[in-house]
Backbone as JSON Lines, residues from 0, in Angstrom:
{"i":0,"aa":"X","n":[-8.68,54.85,-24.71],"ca":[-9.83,54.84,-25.59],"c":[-10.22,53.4,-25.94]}
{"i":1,"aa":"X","n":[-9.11,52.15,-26.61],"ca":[-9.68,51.51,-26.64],"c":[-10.22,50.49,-25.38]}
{"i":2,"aa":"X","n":[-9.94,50.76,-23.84],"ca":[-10.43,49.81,-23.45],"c":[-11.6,50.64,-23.04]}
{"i":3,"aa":"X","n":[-11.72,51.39,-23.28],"ca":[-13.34,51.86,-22.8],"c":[-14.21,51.49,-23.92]}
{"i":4,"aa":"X","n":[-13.33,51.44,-25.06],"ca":[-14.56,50.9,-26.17],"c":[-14.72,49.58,-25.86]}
{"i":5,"aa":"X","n":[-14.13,49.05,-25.29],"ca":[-14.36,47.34,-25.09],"c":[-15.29,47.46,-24.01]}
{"i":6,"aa":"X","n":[-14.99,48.04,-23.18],"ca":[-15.98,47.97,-21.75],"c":[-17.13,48.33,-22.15]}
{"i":7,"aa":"X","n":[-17.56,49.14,-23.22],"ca":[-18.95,49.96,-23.81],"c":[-19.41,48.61,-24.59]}
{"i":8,"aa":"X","n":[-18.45,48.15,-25.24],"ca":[-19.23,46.92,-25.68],"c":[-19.71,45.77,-25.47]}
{"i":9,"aa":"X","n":[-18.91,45.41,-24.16],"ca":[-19.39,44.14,-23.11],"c":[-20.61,44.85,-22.43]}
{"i":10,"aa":"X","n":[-21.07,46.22,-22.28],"ca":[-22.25,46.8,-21.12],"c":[-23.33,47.01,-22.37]}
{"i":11,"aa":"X","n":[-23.14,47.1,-24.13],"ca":[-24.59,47.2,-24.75],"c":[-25.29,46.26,-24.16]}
{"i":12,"aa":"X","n":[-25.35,45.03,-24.67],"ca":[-26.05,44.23,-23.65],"c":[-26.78,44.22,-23.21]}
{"i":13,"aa":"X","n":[-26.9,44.79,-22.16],"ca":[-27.38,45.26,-20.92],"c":[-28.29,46.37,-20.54]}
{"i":14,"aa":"X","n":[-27.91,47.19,-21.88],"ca":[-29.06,48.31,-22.78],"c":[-29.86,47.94,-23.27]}
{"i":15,"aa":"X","n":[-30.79,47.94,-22.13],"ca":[-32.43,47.76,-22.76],"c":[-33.55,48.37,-22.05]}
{"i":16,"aa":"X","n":[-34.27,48.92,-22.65],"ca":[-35.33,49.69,-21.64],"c":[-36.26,48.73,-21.93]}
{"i":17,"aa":"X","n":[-36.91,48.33,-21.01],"ca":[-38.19,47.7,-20.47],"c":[-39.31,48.44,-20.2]}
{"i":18,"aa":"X","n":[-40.76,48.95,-20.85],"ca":[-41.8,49.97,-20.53],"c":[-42.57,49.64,-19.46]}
{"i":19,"aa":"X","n":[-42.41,48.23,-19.57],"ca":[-43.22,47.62,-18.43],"c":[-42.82,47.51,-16.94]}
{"i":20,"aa":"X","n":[-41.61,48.12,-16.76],"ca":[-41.63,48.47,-15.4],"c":[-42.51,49.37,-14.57]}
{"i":21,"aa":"X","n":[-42.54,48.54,-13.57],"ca":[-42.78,49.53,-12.28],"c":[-42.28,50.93,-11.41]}
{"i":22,"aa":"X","n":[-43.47,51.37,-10.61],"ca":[-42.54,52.84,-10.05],"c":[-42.56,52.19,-8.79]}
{"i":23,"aa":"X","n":[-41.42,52.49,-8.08],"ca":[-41.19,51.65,-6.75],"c":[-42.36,52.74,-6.04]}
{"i":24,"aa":"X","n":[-42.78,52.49,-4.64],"ca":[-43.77,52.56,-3.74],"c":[-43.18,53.34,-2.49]}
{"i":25,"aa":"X","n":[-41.95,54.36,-2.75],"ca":[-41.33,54.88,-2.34],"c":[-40.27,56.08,-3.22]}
{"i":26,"aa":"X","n":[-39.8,56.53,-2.12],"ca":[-39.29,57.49,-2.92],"c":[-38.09,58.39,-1.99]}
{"i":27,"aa":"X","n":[-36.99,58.18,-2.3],"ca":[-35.81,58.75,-1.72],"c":[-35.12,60.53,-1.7]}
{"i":28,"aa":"X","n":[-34.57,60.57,-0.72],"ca":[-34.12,61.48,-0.36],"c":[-32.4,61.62,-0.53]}
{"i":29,"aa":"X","n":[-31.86,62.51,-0.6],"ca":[-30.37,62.51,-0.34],"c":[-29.86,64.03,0.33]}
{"i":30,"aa":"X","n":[-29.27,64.04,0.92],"ca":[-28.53,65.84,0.9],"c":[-27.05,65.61,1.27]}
{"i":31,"aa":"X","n":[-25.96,66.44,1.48],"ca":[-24.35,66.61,1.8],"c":[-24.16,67.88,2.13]}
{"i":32,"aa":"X","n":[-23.55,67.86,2.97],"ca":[-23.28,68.91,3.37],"c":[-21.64,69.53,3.2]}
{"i":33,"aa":"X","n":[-20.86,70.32,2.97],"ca":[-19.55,70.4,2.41],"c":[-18.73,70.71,3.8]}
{"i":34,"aa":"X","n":[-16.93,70.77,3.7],"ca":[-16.35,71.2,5.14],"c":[-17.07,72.43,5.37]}
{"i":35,"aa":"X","n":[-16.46,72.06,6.86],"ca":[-16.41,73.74,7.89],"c":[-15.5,73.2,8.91]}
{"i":36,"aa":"X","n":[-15.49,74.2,9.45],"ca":[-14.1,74.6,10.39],"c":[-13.84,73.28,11.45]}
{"i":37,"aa":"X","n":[-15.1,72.54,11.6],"ca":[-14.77,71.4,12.26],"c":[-14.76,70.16,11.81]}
{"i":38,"aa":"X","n":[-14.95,70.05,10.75],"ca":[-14.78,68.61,10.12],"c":[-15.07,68.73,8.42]}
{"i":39,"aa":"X","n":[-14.83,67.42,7.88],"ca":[-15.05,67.71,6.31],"c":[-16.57,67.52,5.65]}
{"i":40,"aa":"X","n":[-17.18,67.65,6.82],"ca":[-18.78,67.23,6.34],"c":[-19.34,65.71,6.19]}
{"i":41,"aa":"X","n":[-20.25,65.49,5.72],"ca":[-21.04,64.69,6.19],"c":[-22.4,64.61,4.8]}
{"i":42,"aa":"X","n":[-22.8,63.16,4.93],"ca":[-24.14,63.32,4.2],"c":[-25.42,62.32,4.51]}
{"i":43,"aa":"X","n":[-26.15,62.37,3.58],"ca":[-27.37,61.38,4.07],"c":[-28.44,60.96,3.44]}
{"i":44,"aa":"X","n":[-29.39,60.22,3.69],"ca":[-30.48,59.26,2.82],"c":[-31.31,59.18,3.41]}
{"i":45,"aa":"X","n":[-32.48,59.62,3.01],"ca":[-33.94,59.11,3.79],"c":[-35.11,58.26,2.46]}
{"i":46,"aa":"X","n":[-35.64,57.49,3.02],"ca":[-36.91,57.08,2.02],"c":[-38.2,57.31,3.1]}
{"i":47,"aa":"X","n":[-39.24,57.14,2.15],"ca":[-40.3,57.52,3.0],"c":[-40.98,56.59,1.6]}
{"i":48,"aa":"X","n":[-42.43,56.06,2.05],"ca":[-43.28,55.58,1.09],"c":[-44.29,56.12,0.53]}
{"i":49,"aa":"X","n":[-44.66,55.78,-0.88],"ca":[-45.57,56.48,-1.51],"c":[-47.01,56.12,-1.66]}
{"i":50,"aa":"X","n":[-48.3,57.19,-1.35],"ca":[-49.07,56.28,-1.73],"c":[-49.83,56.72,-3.14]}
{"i":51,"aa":"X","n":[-50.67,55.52,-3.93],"ca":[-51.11,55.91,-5.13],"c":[-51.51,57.47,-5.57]}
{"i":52,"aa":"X","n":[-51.9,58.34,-4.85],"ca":[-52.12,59.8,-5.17],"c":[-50.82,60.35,-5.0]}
{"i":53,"aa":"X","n":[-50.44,60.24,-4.07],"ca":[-48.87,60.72,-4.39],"c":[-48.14,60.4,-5.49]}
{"i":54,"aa":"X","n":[-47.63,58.92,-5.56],"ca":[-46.84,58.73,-6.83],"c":[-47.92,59.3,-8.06]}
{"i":55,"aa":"X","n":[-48.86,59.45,-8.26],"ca":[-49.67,59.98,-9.44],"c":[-48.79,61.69,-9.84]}
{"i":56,"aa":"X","n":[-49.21,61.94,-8.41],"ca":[-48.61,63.61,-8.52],"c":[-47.99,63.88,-8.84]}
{"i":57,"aa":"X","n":[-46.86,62.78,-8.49],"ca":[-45.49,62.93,-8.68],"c":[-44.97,62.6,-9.83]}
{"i":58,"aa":"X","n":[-45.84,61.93,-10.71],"ca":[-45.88,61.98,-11.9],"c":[-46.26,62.75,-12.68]}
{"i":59,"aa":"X","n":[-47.37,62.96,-12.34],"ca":[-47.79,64.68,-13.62],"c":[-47.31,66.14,-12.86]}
{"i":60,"aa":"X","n":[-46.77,66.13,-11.77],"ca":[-45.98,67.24,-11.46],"c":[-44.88,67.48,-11.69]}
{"i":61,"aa":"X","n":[-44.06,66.1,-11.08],"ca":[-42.88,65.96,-11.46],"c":[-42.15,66.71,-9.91]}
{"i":62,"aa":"X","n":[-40.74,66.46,-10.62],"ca":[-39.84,67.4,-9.24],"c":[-39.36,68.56,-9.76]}
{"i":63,"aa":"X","n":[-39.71,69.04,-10.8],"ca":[-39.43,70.14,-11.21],"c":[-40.12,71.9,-10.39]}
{"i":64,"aa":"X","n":[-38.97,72.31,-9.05],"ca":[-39.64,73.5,-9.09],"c":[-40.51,74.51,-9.93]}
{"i":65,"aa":"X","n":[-41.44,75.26,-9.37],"ca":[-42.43,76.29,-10.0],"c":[-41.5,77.1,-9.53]}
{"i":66,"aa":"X","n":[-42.29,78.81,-9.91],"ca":[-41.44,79.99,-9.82],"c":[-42.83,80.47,-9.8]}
{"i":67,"aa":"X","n":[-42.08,81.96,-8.89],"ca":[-43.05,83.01,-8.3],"c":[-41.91,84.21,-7.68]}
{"i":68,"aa":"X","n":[-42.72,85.47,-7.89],"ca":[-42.28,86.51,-7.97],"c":[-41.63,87.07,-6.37]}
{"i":69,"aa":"X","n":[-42.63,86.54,-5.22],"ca":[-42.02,86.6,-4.32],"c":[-41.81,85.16,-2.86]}
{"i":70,"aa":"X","n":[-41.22,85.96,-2.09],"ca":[-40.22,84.79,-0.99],"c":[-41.66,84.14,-0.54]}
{"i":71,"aa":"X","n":[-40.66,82.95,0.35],"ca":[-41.79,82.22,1.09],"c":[-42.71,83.05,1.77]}
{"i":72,"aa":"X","n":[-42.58,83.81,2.79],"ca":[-42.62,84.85,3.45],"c":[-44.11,86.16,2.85]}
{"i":73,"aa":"X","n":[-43.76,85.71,1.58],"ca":[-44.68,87.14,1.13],"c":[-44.25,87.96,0.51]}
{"i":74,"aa":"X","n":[-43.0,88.46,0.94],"ca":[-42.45,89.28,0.7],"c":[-41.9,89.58,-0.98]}
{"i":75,"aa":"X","n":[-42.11,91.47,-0.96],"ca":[-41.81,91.79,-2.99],"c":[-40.49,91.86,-3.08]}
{"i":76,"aa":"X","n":[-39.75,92.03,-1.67],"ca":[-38.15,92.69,-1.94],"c":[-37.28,92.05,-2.55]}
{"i":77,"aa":"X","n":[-36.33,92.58,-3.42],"ca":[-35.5,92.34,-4.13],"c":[-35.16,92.77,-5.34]}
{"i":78,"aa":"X","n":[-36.15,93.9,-5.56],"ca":[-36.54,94.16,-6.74],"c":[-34.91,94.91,-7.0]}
{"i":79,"aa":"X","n":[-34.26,95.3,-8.07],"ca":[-33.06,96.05,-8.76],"c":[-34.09,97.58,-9.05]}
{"i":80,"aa":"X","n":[-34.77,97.36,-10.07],"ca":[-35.23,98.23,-10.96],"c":[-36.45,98.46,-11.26]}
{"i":81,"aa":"X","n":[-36.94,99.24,-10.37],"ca":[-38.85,99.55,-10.45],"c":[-39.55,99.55,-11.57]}
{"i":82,"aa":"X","n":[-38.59,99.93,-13.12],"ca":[-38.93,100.06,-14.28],"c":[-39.45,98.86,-14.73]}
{"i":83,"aa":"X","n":[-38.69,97.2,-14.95],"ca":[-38.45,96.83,-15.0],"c":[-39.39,95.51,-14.84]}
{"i":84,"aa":"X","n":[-40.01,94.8,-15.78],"ca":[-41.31,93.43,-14.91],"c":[-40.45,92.81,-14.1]}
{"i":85,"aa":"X","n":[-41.25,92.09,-13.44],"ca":[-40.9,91.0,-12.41],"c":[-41.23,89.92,-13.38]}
{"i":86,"aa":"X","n":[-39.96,88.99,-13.27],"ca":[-39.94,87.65,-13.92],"c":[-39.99,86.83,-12.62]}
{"i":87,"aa":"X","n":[-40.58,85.7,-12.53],"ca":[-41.12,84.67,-11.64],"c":[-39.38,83.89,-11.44]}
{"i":88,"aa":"X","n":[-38.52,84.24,-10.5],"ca":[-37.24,83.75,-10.09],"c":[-37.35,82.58,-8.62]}
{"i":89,"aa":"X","n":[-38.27,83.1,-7.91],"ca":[-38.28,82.02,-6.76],"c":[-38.64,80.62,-6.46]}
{"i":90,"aa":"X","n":[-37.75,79.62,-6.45],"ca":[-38.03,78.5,-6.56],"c":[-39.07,77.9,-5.6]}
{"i":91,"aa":"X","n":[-40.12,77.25,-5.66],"ca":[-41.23,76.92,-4.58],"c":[-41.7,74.87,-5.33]}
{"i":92,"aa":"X","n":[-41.61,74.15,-4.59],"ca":[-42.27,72.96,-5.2],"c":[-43.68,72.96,-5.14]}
{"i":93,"aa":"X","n":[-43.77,72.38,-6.43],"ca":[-45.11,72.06,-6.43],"c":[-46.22,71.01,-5.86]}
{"i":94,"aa":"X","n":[-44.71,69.88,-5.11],"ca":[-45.79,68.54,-4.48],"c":[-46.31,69.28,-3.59]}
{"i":95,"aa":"X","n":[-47.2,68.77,-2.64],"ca":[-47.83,68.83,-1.12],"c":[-46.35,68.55,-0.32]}
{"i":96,"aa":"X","n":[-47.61,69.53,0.76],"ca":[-46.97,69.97,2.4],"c":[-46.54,68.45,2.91]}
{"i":97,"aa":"X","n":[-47.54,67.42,2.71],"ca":[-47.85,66.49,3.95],"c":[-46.29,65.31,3.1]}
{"i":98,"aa":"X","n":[-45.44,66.01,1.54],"ca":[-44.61,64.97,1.41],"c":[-43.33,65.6,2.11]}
{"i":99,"aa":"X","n":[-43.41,66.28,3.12],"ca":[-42.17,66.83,3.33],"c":[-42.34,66.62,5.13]}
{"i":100,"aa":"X","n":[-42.87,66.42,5.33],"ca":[-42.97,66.0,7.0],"c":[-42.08,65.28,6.97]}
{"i":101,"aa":"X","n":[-41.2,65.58,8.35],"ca":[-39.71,65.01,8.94],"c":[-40.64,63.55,9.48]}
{"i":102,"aa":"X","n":[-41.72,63.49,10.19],"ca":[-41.99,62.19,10.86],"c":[-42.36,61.13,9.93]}
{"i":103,"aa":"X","n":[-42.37,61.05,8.37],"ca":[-42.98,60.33,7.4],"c":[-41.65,59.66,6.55]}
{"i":104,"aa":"X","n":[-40.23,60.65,6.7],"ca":[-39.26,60.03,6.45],"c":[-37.99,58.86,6.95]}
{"i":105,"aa":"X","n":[-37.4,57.63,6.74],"ca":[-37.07,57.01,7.68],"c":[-35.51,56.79,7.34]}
{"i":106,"aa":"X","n":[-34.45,57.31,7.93],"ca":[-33.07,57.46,7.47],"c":[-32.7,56.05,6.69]}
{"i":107,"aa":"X","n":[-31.76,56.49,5.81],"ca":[-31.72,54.76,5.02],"c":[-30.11,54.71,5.23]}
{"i":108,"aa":"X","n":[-29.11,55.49,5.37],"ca":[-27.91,55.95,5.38],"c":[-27.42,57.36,6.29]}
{"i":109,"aa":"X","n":[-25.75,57.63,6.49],"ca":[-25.44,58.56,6.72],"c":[-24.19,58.81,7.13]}
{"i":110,"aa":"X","n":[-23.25,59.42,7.09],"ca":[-21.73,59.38,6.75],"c":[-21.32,60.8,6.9]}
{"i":111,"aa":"X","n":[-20.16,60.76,7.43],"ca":[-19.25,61.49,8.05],"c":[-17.86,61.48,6.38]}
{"i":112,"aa":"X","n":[-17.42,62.73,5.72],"ca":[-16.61,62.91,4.74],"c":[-15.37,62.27,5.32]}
{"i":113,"aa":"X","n":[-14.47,61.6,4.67],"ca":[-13.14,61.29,5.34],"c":[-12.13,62.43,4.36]}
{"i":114,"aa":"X","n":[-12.29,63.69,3.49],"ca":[-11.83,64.43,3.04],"c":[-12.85,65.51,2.58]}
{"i":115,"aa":"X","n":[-12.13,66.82,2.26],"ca":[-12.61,67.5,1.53],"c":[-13.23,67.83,0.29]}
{"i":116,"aa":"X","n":[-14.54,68.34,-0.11],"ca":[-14.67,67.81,-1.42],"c":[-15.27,69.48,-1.88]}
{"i":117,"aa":"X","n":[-15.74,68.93,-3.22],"ca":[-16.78,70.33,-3.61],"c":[-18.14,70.07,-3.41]}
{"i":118,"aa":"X","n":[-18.93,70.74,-2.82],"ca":[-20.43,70.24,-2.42],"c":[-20.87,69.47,-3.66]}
{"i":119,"aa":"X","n":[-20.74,69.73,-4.74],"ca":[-21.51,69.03,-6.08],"c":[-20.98,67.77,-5.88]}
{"i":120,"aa":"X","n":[-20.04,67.38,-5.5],"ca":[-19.12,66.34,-5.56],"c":[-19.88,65.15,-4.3]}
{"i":121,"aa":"X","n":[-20.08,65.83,-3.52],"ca":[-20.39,65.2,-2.07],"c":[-21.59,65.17,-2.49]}
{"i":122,"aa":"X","n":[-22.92,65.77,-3.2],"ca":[-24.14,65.61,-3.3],"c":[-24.25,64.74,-4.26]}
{"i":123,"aa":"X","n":[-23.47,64.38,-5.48],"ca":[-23.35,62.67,-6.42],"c":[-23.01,61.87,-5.45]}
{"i":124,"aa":"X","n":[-21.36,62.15,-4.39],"ca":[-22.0,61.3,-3.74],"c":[-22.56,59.93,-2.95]}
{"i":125,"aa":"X","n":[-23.19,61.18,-2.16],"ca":[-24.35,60.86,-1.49],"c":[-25.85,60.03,-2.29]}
{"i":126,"aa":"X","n":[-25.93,60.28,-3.3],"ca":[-26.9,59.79,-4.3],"c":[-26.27,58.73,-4.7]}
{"i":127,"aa":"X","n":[-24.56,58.22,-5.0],"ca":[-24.36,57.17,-5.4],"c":[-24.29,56.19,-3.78]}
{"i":128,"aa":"X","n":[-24.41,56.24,-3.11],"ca":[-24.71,55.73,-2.06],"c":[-25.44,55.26,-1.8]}
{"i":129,"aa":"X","n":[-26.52,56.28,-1.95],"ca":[-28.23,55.33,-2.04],"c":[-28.61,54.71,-3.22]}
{"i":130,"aa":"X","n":[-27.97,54.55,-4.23],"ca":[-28.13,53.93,-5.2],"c":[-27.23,52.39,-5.04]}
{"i":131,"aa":"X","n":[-26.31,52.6,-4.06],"ca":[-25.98,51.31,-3.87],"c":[-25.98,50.63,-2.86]}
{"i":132,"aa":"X","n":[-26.57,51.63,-2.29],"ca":[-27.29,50.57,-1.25],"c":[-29.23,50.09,-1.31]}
{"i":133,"aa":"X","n":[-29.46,51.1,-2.29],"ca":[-30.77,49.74,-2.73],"c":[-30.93,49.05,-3.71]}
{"i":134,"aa":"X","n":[-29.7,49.29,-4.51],"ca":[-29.15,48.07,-5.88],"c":[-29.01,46.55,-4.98]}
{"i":135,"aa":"X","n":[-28.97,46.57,-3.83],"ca":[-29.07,45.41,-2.99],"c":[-30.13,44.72,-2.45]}
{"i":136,"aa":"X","n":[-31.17,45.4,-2.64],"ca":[-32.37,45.14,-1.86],"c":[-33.49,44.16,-3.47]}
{"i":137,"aa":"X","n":[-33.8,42.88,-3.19],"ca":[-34.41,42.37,-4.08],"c":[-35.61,43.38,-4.89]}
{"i":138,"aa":"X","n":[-36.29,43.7,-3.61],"ca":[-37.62,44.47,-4.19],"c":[-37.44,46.13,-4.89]}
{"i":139,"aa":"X","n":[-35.87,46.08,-5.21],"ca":[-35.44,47.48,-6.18],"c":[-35.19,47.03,-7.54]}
{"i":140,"aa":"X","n":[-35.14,45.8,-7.42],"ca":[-34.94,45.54,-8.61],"c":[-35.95,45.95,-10.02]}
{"i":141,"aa":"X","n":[-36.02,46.11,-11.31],"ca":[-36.76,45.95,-12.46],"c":[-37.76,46.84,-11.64]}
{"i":142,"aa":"X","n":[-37.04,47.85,-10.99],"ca":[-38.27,49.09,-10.56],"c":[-37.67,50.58,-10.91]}
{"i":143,"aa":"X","n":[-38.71,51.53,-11.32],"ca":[-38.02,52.83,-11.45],"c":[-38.46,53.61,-10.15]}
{"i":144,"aa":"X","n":[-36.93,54.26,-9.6],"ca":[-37.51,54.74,-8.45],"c":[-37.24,56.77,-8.5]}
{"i":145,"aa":"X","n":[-37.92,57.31,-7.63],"ca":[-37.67,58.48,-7.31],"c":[-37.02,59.11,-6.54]}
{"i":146,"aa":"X","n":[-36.06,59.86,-7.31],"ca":[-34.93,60.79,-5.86],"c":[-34.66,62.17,-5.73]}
{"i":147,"aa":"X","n":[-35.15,62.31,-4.34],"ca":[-35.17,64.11,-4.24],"c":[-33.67,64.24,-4.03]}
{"i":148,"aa":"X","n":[-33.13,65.36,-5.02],"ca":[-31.77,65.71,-4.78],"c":[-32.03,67.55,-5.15]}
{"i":149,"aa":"X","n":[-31.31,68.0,-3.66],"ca":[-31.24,69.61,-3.6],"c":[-30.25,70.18,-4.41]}
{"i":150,"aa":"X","n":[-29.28,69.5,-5.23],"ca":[-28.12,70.21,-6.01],"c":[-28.58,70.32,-7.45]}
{"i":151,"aa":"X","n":[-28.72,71.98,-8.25],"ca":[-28.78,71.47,-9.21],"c":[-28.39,70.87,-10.22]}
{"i":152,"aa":"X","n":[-27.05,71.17,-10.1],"ca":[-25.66,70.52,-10.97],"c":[-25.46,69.09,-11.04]}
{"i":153,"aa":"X","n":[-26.09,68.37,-9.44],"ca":[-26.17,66.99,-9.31],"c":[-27.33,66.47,-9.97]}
{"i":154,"aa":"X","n":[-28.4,67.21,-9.75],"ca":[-29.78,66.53,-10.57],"c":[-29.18,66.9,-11.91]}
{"i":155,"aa":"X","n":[-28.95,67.73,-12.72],"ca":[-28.72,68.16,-14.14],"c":[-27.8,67.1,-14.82]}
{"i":156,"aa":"X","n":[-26.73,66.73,-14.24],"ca":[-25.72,65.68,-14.6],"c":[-26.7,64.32,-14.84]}
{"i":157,"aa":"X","n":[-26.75,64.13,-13.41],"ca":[-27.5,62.64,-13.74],"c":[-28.9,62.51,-14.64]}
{"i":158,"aa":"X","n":[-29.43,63.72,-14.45],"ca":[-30.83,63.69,-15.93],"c":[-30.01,63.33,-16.63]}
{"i":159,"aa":"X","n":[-29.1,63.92,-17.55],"ca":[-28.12,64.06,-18.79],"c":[-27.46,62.72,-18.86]}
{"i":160,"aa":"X","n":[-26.84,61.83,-17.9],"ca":[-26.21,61.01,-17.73],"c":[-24.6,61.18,-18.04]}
{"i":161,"aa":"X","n":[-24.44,62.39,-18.08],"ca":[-22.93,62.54,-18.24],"c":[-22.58,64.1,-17.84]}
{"i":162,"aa":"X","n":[-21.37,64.55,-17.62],"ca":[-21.2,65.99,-17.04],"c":[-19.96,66.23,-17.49]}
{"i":163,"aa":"X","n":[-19.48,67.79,-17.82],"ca":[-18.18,67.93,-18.58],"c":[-17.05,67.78,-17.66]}
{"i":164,"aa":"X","n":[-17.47,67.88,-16.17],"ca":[-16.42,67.65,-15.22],"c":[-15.98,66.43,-15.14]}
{"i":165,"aa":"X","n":[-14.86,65.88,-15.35],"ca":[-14.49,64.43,-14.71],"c":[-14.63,63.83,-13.7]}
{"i":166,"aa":"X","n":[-14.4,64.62,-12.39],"ca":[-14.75,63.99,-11.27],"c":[-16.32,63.71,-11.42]}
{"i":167,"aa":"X","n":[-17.2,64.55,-11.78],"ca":[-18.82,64.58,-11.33],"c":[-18.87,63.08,-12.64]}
{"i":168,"aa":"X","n":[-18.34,63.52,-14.04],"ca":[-18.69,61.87,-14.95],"c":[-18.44,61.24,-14.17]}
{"i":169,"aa":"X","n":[-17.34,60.6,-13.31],"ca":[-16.84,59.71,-13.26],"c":[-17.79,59.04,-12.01]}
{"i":170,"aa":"X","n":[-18.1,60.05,-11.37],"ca":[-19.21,59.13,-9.91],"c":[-20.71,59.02,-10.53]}
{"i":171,"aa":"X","n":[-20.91,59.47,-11.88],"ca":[-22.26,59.43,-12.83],"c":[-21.96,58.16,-13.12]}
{"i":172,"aa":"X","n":[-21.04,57.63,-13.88],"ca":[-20.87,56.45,-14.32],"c":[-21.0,55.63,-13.33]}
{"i":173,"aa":"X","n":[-20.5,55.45,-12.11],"ca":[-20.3,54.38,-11.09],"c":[-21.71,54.4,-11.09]}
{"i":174,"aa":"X","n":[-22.87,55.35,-10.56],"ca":[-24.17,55.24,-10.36],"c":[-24.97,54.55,-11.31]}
{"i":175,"aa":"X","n":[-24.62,54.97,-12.59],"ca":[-25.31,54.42,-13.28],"c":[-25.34,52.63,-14.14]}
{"i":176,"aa":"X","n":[-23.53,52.53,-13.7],"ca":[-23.15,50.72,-13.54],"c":[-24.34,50.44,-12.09]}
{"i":177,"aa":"X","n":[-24.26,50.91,-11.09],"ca":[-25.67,50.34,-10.25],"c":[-26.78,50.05,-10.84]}
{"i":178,"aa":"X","n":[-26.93,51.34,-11.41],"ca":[-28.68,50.84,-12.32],"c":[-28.84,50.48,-13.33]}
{"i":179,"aa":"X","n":[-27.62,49.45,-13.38],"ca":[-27.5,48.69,-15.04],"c":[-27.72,46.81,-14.46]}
C-alpha cells in the first residue's frame, strides 16, 4: 500500500486534462483471438484514417452499438414467448458501411500468444499494444485518439479505468502509464 501511494503521488503531476486537444485523424482497430487446438492464439491492430465527416460522426454517434429487434439477415426468430414484447437485443453499429471496408484499413501490428490466456485478457492485450506502439510515434502525442475494441469487458474496463479483476487492472494500468 504504501509504495503505491508513493507511486500515485510522483504520477499526480502528470494529471491534467488539457480541453484543447486534438482528435487524431485516424482511428484504430484491435481484435485477439483466444487458444484452439493448434496454438495459443494470436492478435492484431489496424488504423485506417479519418476524414472530417467521419470523425464528426464519430463523435455525435459515438461507438456505442444501437439495438433492434431482429438479425442482420431480417430475420424475427428467437422469440421465447409470443406473449411477451420484443425488447430491441441485437447489437448493429451505427457508423457507415464505407468505415468498415477491409481495403481502407492498414495493419499497424500482429502477434502470435506465447501462452494461454482468457480472451478478455488477450483483447487488453492487444489494445495495450497499440497503445504502445503509437505512444512512440511523435504525431500521437497531445492527441485524443479512437479505438474500435470487439470485447465488452475490455471496452467497459478501460471506459472505467479500472476492473475488479487483477489481471484485467493490472494491463489497464500499464495502458494507461502509456497515455500518461
Amino acid at each position: 500500500l504504501r509504495r503505491e501511494l508513493i507511486s500515485m503521488s510522483n504520477a499526480v503531476p502528470h494529471m491534467s486534462y488539457v480541453a484543447s486537444r486534438g482528435f487524431a485523424k485516424f482511428v484504430c482497430a484491435t481484435d485477439a483471438m483466444g487458444s484452439s487446438h493448434l496454438d495459443n492464439g494470436g492478435h492484431g491492430g489496424a488504423v485506417s484514417n479519418l476524414s472530417d465527416e467521419e470523425l464528426e460522426l464519430l463523435l455525435h454517434v459515438g461507438e456505442h452499438p444501437g439495438r433492434t429487434i431482429s438479425r442482420v439477415s431480417g430475420e424475427l426468430s428467437g422469440c421465447r414467448n409470443p406473449y411477451k414484447s420484443l425488447l430491441p437485443s441485437r447489437p448493429f453499429s451505427r457508423l457507415p458501411d464505407s468505415m468498415f471496408e477491409a481495403n481502407r484499413w492498414l495493419p499497424f501490428m500482429q502477434g502470435r500468444w506465447q501462452h494461454a490466456d482468457h480472451i478478455n485478457l488477450g483483447e487488453t492485450r492487444a489494445v495495450f499494444g497499440m497503445m504502445r506502439g503509437l505512444s512512440c510515434l511523435p504525431t500521437c502525442r497531445n492527441m485524443r485518439i479512437f479505438s474500435f475494441c470487439d470485447n465488452a469487458a475490455c471496452a467497459g474496463a478501460l471506459n472505467k479505468g479500472r476492473s475488479s479483476s487483477w489481471p484485467l487492472n493490472y494491463l489497464i494500468r500499464r495502458i494507461l502509464s502509456y497515455l500518461i
